[in-house]
Structures are given as C-alpha cells and as structure tokens.
Short mmCIF file of C-alpha atoms in Angstrom, two decimals:
data_model
loop_
_atom_site.label_atom_id
_atom_site.label_comp_id
_atom_site.label_asym_id
_atom_site.label_seq_id
_atom_site.Cartn_x
_atom_site.Cartn_y
_atom_site.Cartn_z
CA MET A 704 -243.20 146.07 -94.42
CA HIS A 705 -240.93 142.64 -93.72
CA VAL A 706 -239.58 141.77 -90.77
CA LEU A 707 -236.07 139.93 -91.16
CA LEU A 708 -235.30 138.47 -87.32
CA PHE A 709 -231.22 138.15 -87.39
CA ASP A 710 -228.70 136.49 -84.99
CA ASP A 711 -226.83 138.39 -83.14
CA PRO A 712 -223.05 137.34 -83.95
CA ALA A 713 -222.47 137.92 -79.79
CA ILE A 714 -225.23 136.34 -78.98
CA ARG A 715 -225.69 132.90 -81.22
CA PRO A 716 -222.84 130.98 -80.14
CA HIS A 717 -223.89 131.23 -76.65
CA LEU A 718 -227.15 129.71 -77.21
CA LEU A 719 -225.69 126.03 -78.26
CA PRO A 720 -226.17 123.27 -78.48
CA PHE A 721 -229.71 124.92 -79.25
CA THR A 722 -228.59 127.13 -82.06
CA PHE A 723 -227.05 124.68 -83.94
CA THR A 724 -229.67 123.49 -85.61
CA ARG A 725 -232.53 127.02 -86.03
CA PRO A 726 -232.19 130.30 -85.38
CA VAL A 727 -231.70 131.66 -82.50
CA ALA A 728 -235.68 133.91 -82.93
CA ALA A 729 -237.16 130.07 -83.21
CA LEU A 730 -235.83 129.46 -80.48
CA ARG A 731 -239.04 128.84 -77.64
CA CYS A 732 -239.65 130.17 -74.81
CA GLY A 733 -243.49 130.42 -73.05
CA ILE A 734 -245.90 129.58 -75.17
CA LEU A 735 -244.32 130.81 -78.62
CA THR A 736 -240.82 131.14 -80.40
CA LEU A 737 -239.18 134.78 -80.15
CA ALA A 738 -240.03 134.84 -83.64
CA GLU A 739 -243.42 134.21 -83.38
CA LYS A 740 -244.15 136.73 -80.77
CA TRP A 741 -242.73 139.22 -83.20
CA GLN A 742 -244.99 137.81 -86.17
CA HIS A 743 -247.96 138.67 -83.59
CA ARG A 744 -247.42 141.81 -81.80
CA LEU A 745 -245.91 143.37 -84.84
CA GLY A 746 -249.54 142.14 -86.93
CA VAL A 747 -247.33 140.05 -89.90
CA ASP A 748 -248.18 137.25 -91.84
CA SER A 749 -245.03 136.24 -91.99
CA VAL A 750 -240.78 137.60 -90.85
CA GLY A 751 -237.44 135.72 -92.89
CA TYR A 752 -234.57 134.95 -90.53
CA LEU A 753 -230.90 136.10 -91.29
CA THR A 754 -229.19 133.19 -89.97
CA GLN A 755 -226.18 130.88 -90.54
CA PRO A 756 -225.56 130.15 -94.69
CA TYR A 757 -226.40 126.46 -93.75
CA LEU A 758 -229.62 126.94 -92.31
CA GLN A 759 -230.83 129.60 -94.61
CA THR A 760 -232.73 127.29 -96.73
CA LYS A 761 -234.79 125.71 -93.70
CA PHE A 762 -234.58 129.02 -92.20
CA PRO A 763 -235.51 131.51 -95.49
CA ALA A 764 -234.58 135.67 -95.11
CA GLY A 765 -237.30 136.21 -98.11
CA ASP A 766 -236.62 139.38 -100.08
CA VAL A 767 -233.86 141.14 -98.65
CA SER A 768 -233.38 143.73 -101.48
CA GLY A 769 -234.94 146.74 -100.32
CA PRO A 770 -236.78 148.36 -96.73
CA ALA A 771 -237.02 146.04 -93.66
CA LEU A 772 -237.39 146.46 -89.49
CA ILE A 773 -234.66 144.44 -88.16
CA VAL A 774 -234.93 142.59 -85.71
CA ASN A 775 -232.59 141.31 -82.57
CA GLY A 776 -233.86 137.33 -82.42
CA ALA A 777 -232.89 136.74 -79.13
CA VAL A 778 -235.38 139.72 -77.54
CA CYS A 779 -238.21 138.91 -76.18
CA PRO A 780 -240.85 141.74 -77.10
CA ASP A 781 -243.65 143.26 -75.06
CA ASP A 782 -246.23 145.56 -75.43
CA LEU A 783 -243.93 148.96 -75.41
CA LEU A 784 -241.12 147.69 -76.78
CA THR A 785 -243.12 146.61 -80.05
CA ARG A 786 -244.58 150.26 -79.71
CA GLN A 787 -241.36 151.58 -79.72
CA VAL A 788 -240.05 149.47 -82.31
CA GLN A 789 -242.72 150.06 -84.83
CA ALA A 790 -242.40 153.70 -84.52
CA LEU A 791 -238.80 153.71 -85.84
CA GLN A 792 -238.64 155.67 -89.09
CA PRO A 793 -236.43 154.84 -91.99
CA GLY A 794 -232.37 154.59 -90.86
CA GLN A 795 -233.36 154.82 -87.35
CA ALA A 796 -231.96 151.70 -84.71
CA LEU A 797 -232.84 151.12 -81.56
CA TYR A 798 -230.64 149.83 -78.97
CA SER A 799 -230.20 148.56 -75.18
CA ASP A 800 -226.89 150.11 -73.89
CA GLU A 801 -224.81 148.78 -76.51
CA LEU A 802 -227.68 146.11 -77.98
CA LEU A 803 -228.82 146.65 -81.04
CA VAL A 804 -232.41 145.60 -80.53
CA ALA A 805 -233.95 147.01 -83.68
CA ALA A 806 -233.14 149.21 -86.87
CA HIS A 807 -235.20 150.29 -90.24
CA VAL A 808 -232.75 149.95 -92.71
CA ALA A 809 -233.37 151.19 -96.24
CA ASP A 810 -231.45 147.74 -97.77
CA ALA A 811 -231.92 144.55 -95.84
CA SER A 812 -228.66 143.41 -98.61
CA LEU A 813 -226.10 145.33 -96.00
CA VAL A 814 -227.57 144.21 -92.51
CA ALA A 815 -224.58 142.26 -91.87
CA GLU A 816 -222.36 145.52 -92.38
CA LEU A 817 -225.11 147.66 -90.61
CA ILE A 818 -225.15 145.30 -87.35
CA GLN A 819 -221.29 145.35 -87.92
CA ASP A 820 -220.39 149.34 -88.04
CA GLY A 821 -223.74 150.69 -86.40
CA ILE A 822 -226.13 152.60 -87.65
CA PRO A 823 -226.06 156.84 -86.87
CA GLU A 824 -229.77 157.92 -85.43
CA THR A 825 -229.69 155.87 -82.96
CA LYS A 826 -232.40 155.54 -79.92
CA GLN A 827 -232.13 154.01 -76.77
CA VAL A 828 -235.32 151.25 -74.61
CA ALA A 829 -238.06 152.96 -72.96
CA GLU A 830 -237.23 150.17 -70.21
CA PRO A 831 -235.06 146.99 -69.77
CA VAL A 832 -235.38 144.75 -72.81
CA THR A 833 -235.84 140.72 -72.28
CA VAL A 834 -232.57 139.36 -73.70
CA ILE A 835 -232.31 135.20 -74.30
CA ASP A 836 -228.24 135.49 -74.11
CA ARG A 837 -227.10 131.66 -72.18
CA PRO A 838 -229.49 128.21 -72.55
CA TRP A 839 -230.75 128.78 -68.79
CA GLN A 840 -232.86 131.84 -69.51
CA LEU A 841 -234.97 129.78 -71.32
CA PHE A 842 -236.64 128.03 -68.39
CA LEU A 843 -235.85 131.03 -66.56
CA ARG A 844 -237.90 133.25 -68.11
CA ASN A 845 -240.38 130.58 -69.13
CA GLY A 846 -242.90 131.42 -66.47
CA VAL A 847 -243.21 134.77 -66.98
CA GLU A 848 -242.72 134.31 -71.29
CA ILE A 849 -246.31 132.13 -71.10
CA ARG A 850 -248.20 134.46 -68.97
CA ARG A 851 -247.31 137.12 -71.55
CA ASP A 852 -247.98 134.67 -74.50
CA PHE A 853 -251.32 134.02 -72.92
CA ALA A 854 -252.57 137.11 -72.68
CA LEU A 855 -251.49 137.69 -76.13
CA LEU A 856 -253.09 134.79 -77.84
CA THR A 857 -256.49 135.01 -75.65
CA LYS A 858 -257.10 138.23 -75.81
CA GLY A 859 -261.44 138.93 -76.69
CA ARG A 860 -261.31 134.96 -78.07
CA THR A 861 -263.58 132.37 -75.24
CA SER A 862 -262.24 129.54 -74.49
CA GLN A 863 -263.40 126.12 -75.55
CA PRO A 864 -265.08 124.11 -72.55
CA VAL A 865 -263.73 121.49 -69.90
CA GLY A 866 -265.91 119.23 -71.45
CA ASP A 867 -265.54 116.20 -68.56
CA ALA A 868 -267.31 116.00 -65.87
CA HIS A 869 -264.84 114.03 -63.93
CA THR A 870 -262.11 116.69 -64.21
CA ILE A 871 -261.33 119.22 -61.30
CA VAL A 872 -260.34 122.54 -62.50
CA TYR A 873 -259.01 125.71 -59.99
CA GLY A 874 -258.82 128.87 -61.40
CA ALA A 875 -260.87 127.98 -64.44
CA GLU A 876 -260.27 131.82 -65.63
CA ASN A 877 -256.95 131.49 -66.00
CA ILE A 878 -257.71 128.73 -68.57
CA PHE A 879 -257.54 128.16 -72.46
CA ILE A 880 -258.62 125.50 -74.23
CA GLU A 881 -258.69 125.50 -77.45
CA GLU A 882 -260.38 123.02 -80.87
CA GLY A 883 -260.27 119.76 -81.01
CA VAL A 884 -258.93 119.42 -76.80
CA LYS A 885 -259.58 116.81 -75.20
CA ILE A 886 -258.91 116.05 -70.97
CA ARG A 887 -259.97 113.55 -68.95
CA ALA A 888 -260.07 113.17 -65.07
CA ALA A 889 -257.60 115.55 -64.44
CA ILE A 890 -256.26 118.10 -62.17
CA LEU A 891 -256.12 122.02 -63.61
CA ASN A 892 -254.43 124.74 -61.25
CA ALA A 893 -254.68 127.70 -62.76
CA GLU A 894 -254.43 129.24 -59.35
CA ASP A 895 -250.22 130.69 -59.49
CA GLY A 896 -250.84 130.80 -63.54
CA PRO A 897 -252.78 130.74 -66.31
CA ILE A 898 -253.08 126.72 -68.42
CA TYR A 899 -252.82 127.46 -72.08
CA LEU A 900 -254.02 123.85 -74.23
CA GLY A 901 -253.60 124.62 -77.88
CA LYS A 902 -255.09 122.70 -80.79
CA ASN A 903 -255.40 119.34 -80.80
CA SER A 904 -254.39 118.54 -77.82
CA GLN A 905 -254.49 116.24 -75.07
CA VAL A 906 -253.73 115.97 -70.88
CA HIS A 907 -255.35 112.23 -69.84
CA GLU A 908 -256.19 110.49 -66.92
CA GLY A 909 -255.15 111.67 -63.42
CA ALA A 910 -252.50 114.14 -64.35
CA ILE A 911 -251.80 116.99 -62.46
CA ILE A 912 -251.57 120.06 -64.28
CA LYS A 913 -250.35 123.65 -62.62
CA GLY A 914 -249.90 126.44 -64.15
CA PRO A 915 -248.43 128.09 -65.62
CA LEU A 916 -248.50 125.60 -68.21
CA ALA A 917 -248.46 125.71 -72.13
CA LEU A 918 -249.40 122.23 -74.06
CA CYS A 919 -248.77 123.27 -77.47
CA GLU A 920 -250.64 122.18 -80.74
CA GLY A 921 -251.21 118.14 -80.80
CA SER A 922 -249.44 117.37 -77.79
CA HIS A 923 -250.45 115.25 -74.69
CA ILE A 924 -249.13 114.95 -71.08
CA ASN A 925 -249.50 111.02 -70.05
CA ALA A 926 -251.28 109.62 -68.06
CA GLY A 927 -250.34 109.93 -63.92
CA ALA A 928 -248.13 113.14 -64.96
CA LYS A 929 -246.82 115.44 -62.14
CA MET A 930 -246.14 118.99 -64.33
CA ARG A 931 -245.37 121.47 -61.29
CA GLY A 932 -245.36 124.65 -63.18
CA ASP A 933 -244.03 126.89 -65.49
CA ASN A 934 -243.60 124.12 -67.84
CA THR A 935 -243.54 124.29 -71.55
CA VAL A 936 -244.65 121.44 -74.11
CA GLY A 937 -243.71 122.17 -78.10
CA PRO A 938 -245.86 120.90 -80.54
CA PHE A 939 -246.28 117.05 -81.07
CA SER A 940 -244.71 115.91 -78.32
CA LYS A 941 -245.63 114.30 -75.10
CA VAL A 942 -245.25 114.26 -71.74
CA GLY A 943 -245.26 111.98 -68.54
CA GLY A 944 -243.68 111.37 -65.03
CA GLU A 945 -242.82 114.77 -63.24
CA VAL A 946 -241.70 117.99 -65.21
CA GLY A 947 -240.71 121.20 -62.59
CA ASN A 948 -239.76 124.38 -64.77
CA SER A 949 -238.50 123.16 -68.43
CA ILE A 950 -239.26 123.50 -72.03
CA VAL A 951 -239.59 120.82 -74.11
CA LEU A 952 -238.95 122.76 -77.98
CA GLY A 953 -241.62 120.21 -79.88
CA TYR A 954 -241.32 116.73 -81.63
CA SER A 955 -240.50 114.99 -78.85
CA ASN A 956 -240.80 112.49 -76.22
CA LYS A 957 -240.67 111.76 -72.56
CA GLY A 958 -243.47 109.40 -72.11
CA HIS A 959 -242.29 107.82 -68.91
CA ASP A 960 -242.02 108.26 -65.23
CA GLY A 961 -238.80 110.01 -64.46
CA TYR A 962 -237.38 113.56 -63.11
CA LEU A 963 -237.32 116.54 -65.59
CA GLY A 964 -236.30 119.64 -63.84
CA ASN A 965 -235.12 123.26 -64.97
CA SER A 966 -233.89 121.51 -68.13
CA VAL A 967 -234.96 122.23 -72.58
CA ILE A 968 -235.08 119.28 -74.30
CA GLY A 969 -235.06 119.87 -78.19
CA GLU A 970 -236.38 118.60 -81.16
CA TRP A 971 -237.17 114.89 -82.29
CA CYS A 972 -235.38 113.87 -78.49
CA ASN A 973 -236.56 110.96 -76.94
CA LEU A 974 -236.16 109.69 -73.00
CA GLY A 975 -236.19 106.73 -71.93
CA ALA A 976 -238.56 105.39 -69.09
CA ASP A 977 -236.85 106.31 -65.80
CA THR A 978 -234.84 108.75 -66.88
CA ASN A 979 -234.38 110.94 -64.19
CA THR A 980 -232.13 114.52 -64.27
CA SER A 981 -230.56 115.77 -61.31
CA ASN A 982 -231.42 119.86 -60.98
CA LEU A 983 -229.58 120.68 -57.56
CA LYS A 984 -225.54 119.53 -56.48
CA ASN A 985 -225.72 118.11 -53.54
CA ASN A 986 -223.42 121.08 -51.57
CA TYR A 987 -226.07 123.67 -52.73
CA ALA A 988 -223.35 125.42 -54.89
CA PRO A 989 -224.19 127.63 -58.21
CA VAL A 990 -224.56 125.14 -61.37
CA LYS A 991 -221.41 125.02 -64.08
CA ILE A 992 -222.43 123.76 -67.12
CA TRP A 993 -220.39 123.40 -70.92
CA SER A 994 -220.07 126.26 -72.78
CA HIS A 995 -219.07 125.58 -76.65
CA THR A 996 -218.23 128.97 -76.91
CA ALA A 997 -216.03 129.81 -73.75
CA LYS A 998 -214.53 125.12 -74.59
CA ARG A 999 -214.51 124.69 -70.91
CA PHE A 1000 -217.48 124.60 -67.79
CA VAL A 1001 -218.94 128.35 -66.92
CA ASP A 1002 -221.04 129.14 -63.73
CA THR A 1003 -224.75 129.22 -64.10
CA GLY A 1004 -224.88 131.78 -61.42
CA GLN A 1005 -228.38 128.91 -60.78
CA THR A 1006 -228.40 127.08 -57.63
CA PHE A 1007 -231.34 124.36 -60.18
CA CYS A 1008 -230.61 124.07 -63.46
CA GLY A 1009 -231.15 120.59 -65.50
CA LEU A 1010 -230.50 119.11 -68.74
CA MET A 1011 -230.00 121.06 -71.94
CA MET A 1012 -230.08 118.39 -74.54
CA GLY A 1013 -229.65 119.75 -78.35
CA ASP A 1014 -232.04 118.17 -81.37
CA HIS A 1015 -232.07 114.37 -82.95
CA SER A 1016 -230.40 113.09 -79.07
CA LYS A 1017 -231.82 110.16 -77.29
CA ALA A 1018 -231.00 108.22 -74.30
CA GLY A 1019 -232.21 104.99 -73.03
CA ILE A 1020 -233.97 103.66 -70.17
CA ASN A 1021 -232.66 104.74 -66.76
CA THR A 1022 -230.37 107.62 -67.55
CA MET A 1023 -228.93 109.32 -64.75
CA PHE A 1024 -228.36 112.56 -65.80
CA ASN A 1025 -226.28 115.02 -63.35
CA THR A 1026 -227.10 118.40 -62.55
CA GLY A 1027 -225.83 120.72 -65.25
CA THR A 1028 -225.31 118.28 -67.67
CA VAL A 1029 -225.21 119.60 -71.66
CA VAL A 1030 -225.87 117.09 -74.42
CA GLY A 1031 -225.15 118.34 -78.01
CA VAL A 1032 -226.43 117.49 -80.90
CA GLY A 1033 -227.87 113.66 -82.68
CA ALA A 1034 -226.35 112.10 -79.51
CA ASN A 1035 -226.96 108.78 -78.16
CA ILE A 1036 -226.40 107.95 -74.12
CA PHE A 1037 -227.13 104.61 -72.41
CA GLY A 1038 -225.95 102.16 -69.86
CA ALA A 1039 -225.76 102.65 -65.85
CA GLY A 1040 -223.72 105.27 -64.26
CA PHE A 1041 -223.83 109.09 -64.83
CA PRO A 1042 -222.46 109.86 -68.23
CA ARG A 1043 -219.63 112.46 -68.59
CA THR A 1044 -221.64 116.17 -68.11
CA PHE A 1045 -220.92 118.01 -71.92
CA ILE A 1046 -221.54 114.60 -74.38
CA PRO A 1047 -220.56 115.46 -77.29
CA SER A 1048 -222.92 115.97 -80.80
CA PHE A 1049 -223.25 112.40 -82.16
CA SER A 1050 -221.74 110.37 -79.50
CA TRP A 1051 -223.30 107.16 -78.37
CA GLY A 1052 -222.06 105.48 -75.26
CA GLY A 1053 -222.49 106.44 -71.93
CA ALA A 1054 -220.57 106.63 -68.31
CA ALA A 1055 -218.64 103.11 -69.64
CA GLY A 1056 -217.20 105.43 -72.70
CA PHE A 1057 -218.24 106.68 -76.09
CA GLU A 1058 -217.79 106.31 -79.67
CA THR A 1059 -218.66 108.68 -82.64
CA PHE A 1060 -222.40 107.87 -83.82
CA GLN A 1061 -221.76 108.11 -87.66
CA LEU A 1062 -223.51 110.67 -89.51
CA PRO A 1063 -225.28 107.29 -92.04
CA LYS A 1064 -226.53 105.75 -88.79
CA ALA A 1065 -227.82 108.95 -87.25
CA ASN A 1066 -229.79 109.52 -90.85
CA GLU A 1067 -231.14 106.42 -90.20
CA VAL A 1068 -232.13 107.13 -87.27
CA ALA A 1069 -233.17 111.10 -88.12
CA GLU A 1070 -235.62 109.80 -91.18
CA ARG A 1071 -237.13 107.28 -88.91
CA VAL A 1072 -237.76 109.36 -86.18
CA MET A 1073 -239.52 111.91 -88.49
CA ALA A 1074 -241.73 109.37 -90.18
CA ARG A 1075 -243.52 109.22 -87.15
CA ARG A 1076 -244.41 112.16 -87.84
CA ASN A 1077 -245.99 112.15 -91.22
CA LEU A 1078 -242.87 114.48 -91.73
CA PRO A 1079 -240.09 113.81 -94.18
CA TYR A 1080 -236.41 113.71 -93.28
CA ASP A 1081 -235.36 115.35 -96.61
CA ALA A 1082 -232.19 116.65 -97.96
CA VAL A 1083 -232.71 120.10 -96.05
CA GLU A 1084 -232.50 118.00 -92.93
CA ARG A 1085 -229.25 115.96 -93.96
CA ASP A 1086 -227.09 119.27 -94.69
CA ILE A 1087 -227.97 120.69 -91.82
CA LEU A 1088 -227.02 117.13 -89.43
CA LYS A 1089 -224.19 117.32 -91.85
CA ALA A 1090 -223.08 120.59 -91.01
CA VAL A 1091 -223.31 119.60 -87.46
CA PHE A 1092 -221.46 116.87 -87.60
CA ASP A 1093 -218.75 118.54 -89.20
CA ALA A 1094 -217.99 122.06 -86.88
CA THR A 1095 -218.72 119.33 -83.42
CA ALA A 1096 -215.36 117.11 -84.04
CA GLU A 1097 -212.91 119.09 -82.72
CA ASP A 1098 -215.90 118.18 -79.32
CA ARG A 1099 -215.27 114.59 -79.90
CA ILE A 1100 -212.22 114.29 -78.33
CA TRP A 1101 -211.62 110.29 -78.69
CA GLU A 1102 -211.71 110.77 -82.61
CA LYS A 1103 -208.35 112.28 -81.89
CA ALA A 1104 -206.39 110.18 -79.73
CA LYS A 1105 -207.42 107.18 -83.57
#
C-alpha cells in the first residue's frame, strides 16, 4: 500500500518559516522526522508527500494513480494510532474530532477534493492524538517524542559499548549507541531520559549530556558543551555551548559558546560564536511570536520560547536574539544590539536596520555551504529558494519604501 503524507491546508501555514522549505511531515521532532515515524511504524520502504507544488520535485509523491493510505503529515503516531490507521478499509477515514488523521482512498489523485469535501464513512480515534500545528510545539513535544522514537528504534537491538574509559555513564540501560560513534571523556546522564547517539556521531571531550537527547547521524557535540535535556541535534550538525529543550533540524552549526533554549533551528543555519537566545521575558509574561499567517504577533501561551530560525539563515558573532524571535529563510543577521523579533526571509543586517539579501548572493552562500557537506546546490534547491524569495517579498517592508 502506497503511503502519502499530506500537508493539511489548515496547519501548514502556521508552521512557517519551517514549511517554506519542506512539507509538514519532513519536520523533525524527537529522533525522527514525522515522515520517518510513520514509515517505521507502518513498515513501508518509503513514503510520498502531497505538498506545495514548488516543493514537490524535492519531496515527490510517487504514484498517485491508484489506492493509497493518506496520512496527515502533522500527526505524530504511537502504537494505538498506528493500529487504527492500519485497520482502515477502502473508503474509510479516521478523524480526531474535525481533523482528518488518515484515510484509505481508492484514487490518490483525488486527495485534495477528499480533504475538502470529507469522506462519508468515518471513524474517530480511540484517544487524543499529538498534532504539531504550531512551531513551538516542536520543542514542547521533543522530550516525549525522543522517548517514543528511542523505544521504536532500539527494540530488540543491542547498543554498541561506550568504549571510552574516561567517559562517565549514568543510566546505562537508557543509552543506545549506533555503529561508528566516538566518545571521549564525556558525561552521559540518562537517568531522566534516554540518550540516542546516531551512526558515526561524535561526543567530544568534556561534553555534559543529560537525556532525553538525540544526536543524529554524523553530528558532533563539541568539547565542553552542556546539553541540558530534551534536545535533538539533527543529522550532520555541530553543537557547542549550552543548549536546552531545542531542536536543530539538520546540517547546521552552533559550534561555539552561547545559549540556545526552547528553540528550533532549521537546516543550513549557522550561529556565530557567543550568539545567545533569550527564552524568558523579564516580566515572566507569556511569549508572543510572529505568525506568517496572521501577519501579527500571536500569543504562544508559553513562558519559555526562544528562537525560530528558518533554513539557510545565519547569525554573526555575539548576536543577541530577544525572547520569541522568528527569523525567516535565507536571512543574515549581524551587529550590536537586539535585532527586531521578526526578521523576514532574505534580510541582511541587524539592530541598525535591514536591507534585502538579494537572491544571487544568497544562492552563492547556499552553494558554498552545501558544498562543505559534499551536497550539490542544484536547480531544485535554487527553485525552492526562488519561490520563497518571491512569496516573502511583502514581509520586507523596506522594499516598499523605495
């Protein structure tokens, strides 16, 4: 059965800036992306995506000419929900109140109409489901999802040994080490949550790691880092300094000292040395952050909320991000003082003001950065950034003044 993960049109816009450059199901929460969670649980070799047209080449749908199991890409599965989805018969749909969770359809090419019009034969979920429909829910759910993914990925398997006499381990039964991992003189404390070290990852000297933590394939926790729990470091990333309850989606660097808390960092980002995020207002009031959909600041209802940074954005040394800052795609932030708490995509500047980071220059940087990971910045990637650049023009208000 072909599995298709669809972007719910009522959810995707609220997950910008991260969904500018990926489908909802390609977001990472826990060890795995939402798509990988479904793929593992449903036991399929691959999944397809039903997403924005400009993303479809990079995230293909596959064959949509016949029957398929369609799944809401914003929903995190567990054992019970997976069984309910697998039990769906042709023509049946599974809802959580008014939210379409999954359906067994005869013709996947008609999914858009089915989502809009509904499916006659419906069932309700047996218990409430986890839906990622706002950016801050990624870090709020991260600890729980690390635990779920850890159980899913390690069941029936044997961990590699720590293999370093100078590394101190607490809660060894909650630590899983994949092939090729290198650990040197670190502290691993998994008493309060699991620690997962992905294939060929490295934990450097003096790093202090408290679970739950997911260190994905090829990533590094740098010397002296302090990982305070509920953290995910996505594939091929480097993280140092102090990090708490944050997600780095992948291919990004926060290599130096500085604090990152209650934050989500996209792919191909870089935080310069001593970059710091505030995650708590001085008056302890709930944090408001920019909504690309509402075109205004919205209340998260959270006391702690740090930085939301879209793909391909960079921050120079000593950058200070205020509580609840949202940075779009392809921005370059630098200079003294606190920049504004909404920095549009393709911004260039800081507290002193912004100009547009023009697309040819942004393309040059992206090509250099991706080449460092031996990945091509090809026409597909260029077309995605071009689509985002055009879609976010109205956010760059200084362009209208010219």
